[in-house]
């Protein structure tokens, strides 16, 4: 039931782009993305709802393909501050009271 | 505005000891959650609460108990700690207009020897 994230880790140079994928074996109502910097708490990035549009946050955007039960996070022109572990959290129904099943995370390292 | 505050930040226990982790939020959120985070495992939901006086089990509830006697507080208890409960514990809350956004505390690092 835990969503599968890929890749597990990625190393970028500043200015490069990256895509992080999140796939579920079950139908999804929403996908949430969080970023966690080393030693800190996870921080909300964006949410994509079933039937919703692609969302954007600065140079970070995401899409949600309901039929394929997957979401992708796009990081363009990466900055050093983008380093961290990215988690997707999936919600199977709108009445789940916010219960999220998180993936294992994708560690992103941006080098100068 | 403190947000979500967890106490303590660090704790070392011996096997069989008990302890309570406290989570307090000042955002008047209805929902509160307890997660554990282990290397390579992501965040796993232990218990959650949808309001004062209510609690429910998450993915990994065994060995833990919770209580929400006041809306702003959510307590996580370990009655008899085991080495398998060594982990980083995060509390989160959500509610209001942005009820889908979970706000996390800074975490409690627990070691059970």
GROMACS .gro file of C-alpha atoms in nm, chain A:
model
  112
    1UNK     CA    1   0.000   0.000   0.000
    2UNK     CA    2   0.298   0.229   0.050
    3UNK     CA    3   0.357   0.434  -0.268
    4UNK     CA    4   0.678   0.367  -0.454
    5UNK     CA    5   0.909   0.659  -0.518
    6UNK     CA    6   1.178   0.670  -0.784
    7UNK     CA    7   1.461   0.733  -0.800
    8UNK     CA    8   1.576   0.664  -0.443
    9UNK     CA    9   1.847   0.925  -0.476
   10UNK     CA   10   1.967   1.179  -0.728
   11UNK     CA   11   2.265   1.412  -0.746
   12UNK     CA   12   2.242   1.732  -0.948
   13UNK     CA   13   2.455   2.029  -1.031
   14UNK     CA   14   2.304   2.372  -0.970
   15UNK     CA   15   2.081   2.467  -1.259
   16UNK     CA   16   1.999   2.110  -1.364
   17UNK     CA   17   1.649   1.964  -1.369
   18UNK     CA   18   1.509   1.658  -1.194
   19UNK     CA   19   1.192   1.453  -1.187
   20UNK     CA   20   1.075   1.248  -0.890
   21UNK     CA   21   0.801   0.993  -0.939
   22UNK     CA   22   0.544   0.850  -0.699
   23UNK     CA   23   0.335   0.547  -0.795
   24UNK     CA   24   0.057   0.368  -0.618
   25UNK     CA   25  -0.105   0.030  -0.673
   26UNK     CA   26  -0.437   0.170  -0.549
   27UNK     CA   27  -0.667   0.440  -0.681
   28UNK     CA   28  -0.583   0.776  -0.529
   29UNK     CA   29  -0.784   1.080  -0.421
   30UNK     CA   30  -0.488   1.308  -0.369
   31UNK     CA   31  -0.110   1.323  -0.362
   32UNK     CA   32   0.083   1.545  -0.123
   33UNK     CA   33   0.450   1.640  -0.156
   34UNK     CA   34   0.678   1.728   0.135
   35UNK     CA   35   1.045   1.816   0.159
   36UNK     CA   36   1.262   1.737   0.458
   37UNK     CA   37   1.603   1.890   0.504
   38UNK     CA   38   1.858   1.698   0.706
   39UNK     CA   39   1.776   1.704   1.075
   40UNK     CA   40   1.458   1.905   1.026
   41UNK     CA   41   1.086   1.844   1.009
   42UNK     CA   42   0.907   1.774   0.680
   43UNK     CA   43   0.759   2.083   0.516
   44UNK     CA   44   0.456   2.089   0.288
   45UNK     CA   45   0.520   2.172  -0.078
   46UNK     CA   46   0.194   2.110  -0.261
   47UNK     CA   47  -0.114   1.896  -0.293
   48UNK     CA   48  -0.271   1.756  -0.608
   49UNK     CA   49  -0.633   1.652  -0.594
   50UNK     CA   50  -0.817   1.408  -0.813
   51UNK     CA   51  -0.952   1.602  -1.108
   52UNK     CA   52  -0.724   1.893  -1.025
   53UNK     CA   53  -0.465   2.074  -1.229
   54UNK     CA   54  -0.091   2.066  -1.226
   55UNK     CA   55   0.034   2.268  -0.933
   56UNK     CA   56   0.337   2.494  -0.911
   57UNK     CA   57   0.554   2.631  -0.632
   58UNK     CA   58   0.839   2.862  -0.741
   59UNK     CA   59   1.039   2.645  -0.981
   60UNK     CA   60   0.890   2.327  -0.843
   61UNK     CA   61   0.578   2.186  -1.003
   62UNK     CA   62   0.392   1.858  -1.001
   63UNK     CA   63   0.138   1.660  -1.194
   64UNK     CA   64  -0.110   1.388  -1.102
   65UNK     CA   65  -0.218   1.119  -1.345
   66UNK     CA   66  -0.523   0.960  -1.188
   67UNK     CA   67  -0.553   0.680  -1.441
   68UNK     CA   68  -0.194   0.571  -1.391
   69UNK     CA   69  -0.219   0.635  -1.016
   70UNK     CA   70   0.102   0.829  -1.015
   71UNK     CA   71   0.238   1.173  -0.955
   72UNK     CA   72   0.557   1.341  -1.064
   73UNK     CA   73   0.745   1.629  -0.902
   74UNK     CA   74   0.944   1.851  -1.136
   75UNK     CA   75   1.235   2.059  -1.012
   76UNK     CA   76   1.372   2.299  -1.271
   77UNK     CA   77   1.693   2.499  -1.259
   78UNK     CA   78   1.773   2.345  -0.922
   79UNK     CA   79   1.925   2.553  -0.645
   80UNK     CA   80   2.139   2.446  -0.350
   81UNK     CA   81   1.839   2.507  -0.126
   82UNK     CA   82   1.649   2.228  -0.302
   83UNK     CA   83   1.866   1.964  -0.136
   84UNK     CA   84   1.676   1.735   0.095
   85UNK     CA   85   1.456   1.428   0.094
   86UNK     CA   86   1.127   1.451  -0.092
   87UNK     CA   87   0.831   1.246   0.021
   88UNK     CA   88   0.502   1.185  -0.149
   89UNK     CA   89   0.201   1.112   0.067
   90UNK     CA   90  -0.106   0.951  -0.082
   91UNK     CA   91  -0.466   0.972   0.024
   92UNK     CA   92  -0.709   0.712  -0.105
   93UNK     CA   93  -1.035   0.886  -0.031
   94UNK     CA   94  -1.155   1.236   0.045
   95UNK     CA   95  -1.296   1.124   0.378
   96UNK     CA   96  -0.974   0.974   0.508
   97UNK     CA   97  -0.931   1.263   0.750
   98UNK     CA   98  -0.596   1.357   0.614
   99UNK     CA   99  -0.437   1.017   0.671
  100UNK     CA  100  -0.145   0.993   0.440
  101UNK     CA  101   0.061   0.693   0.339
  102UNK     CA  102   0.410   0.820   0.268
  103UNK     CA  103   0.664   0.678   0.030
  104UNK     CA  104   1.018   0.602   0.144
  105UNK     CA  105   1.150   0.925   0.003
  106UNK     CA  106   1.388   1.046  -0.266
  107UNK     CA  107   1.711   1.205  -0.151
  108UNK     CA  108   1.810   1.499  -0.368
  109UNK     CA  109   2.158   1.649  -0.346
  110UNK     CA  110   2.236   1.967  -0.537
  111UNK     CA  111   2.606   2.043  -0.577
  112UNK     CA  112   2.763   2.379  -0.671
   0.00000   0.00000   0.00000
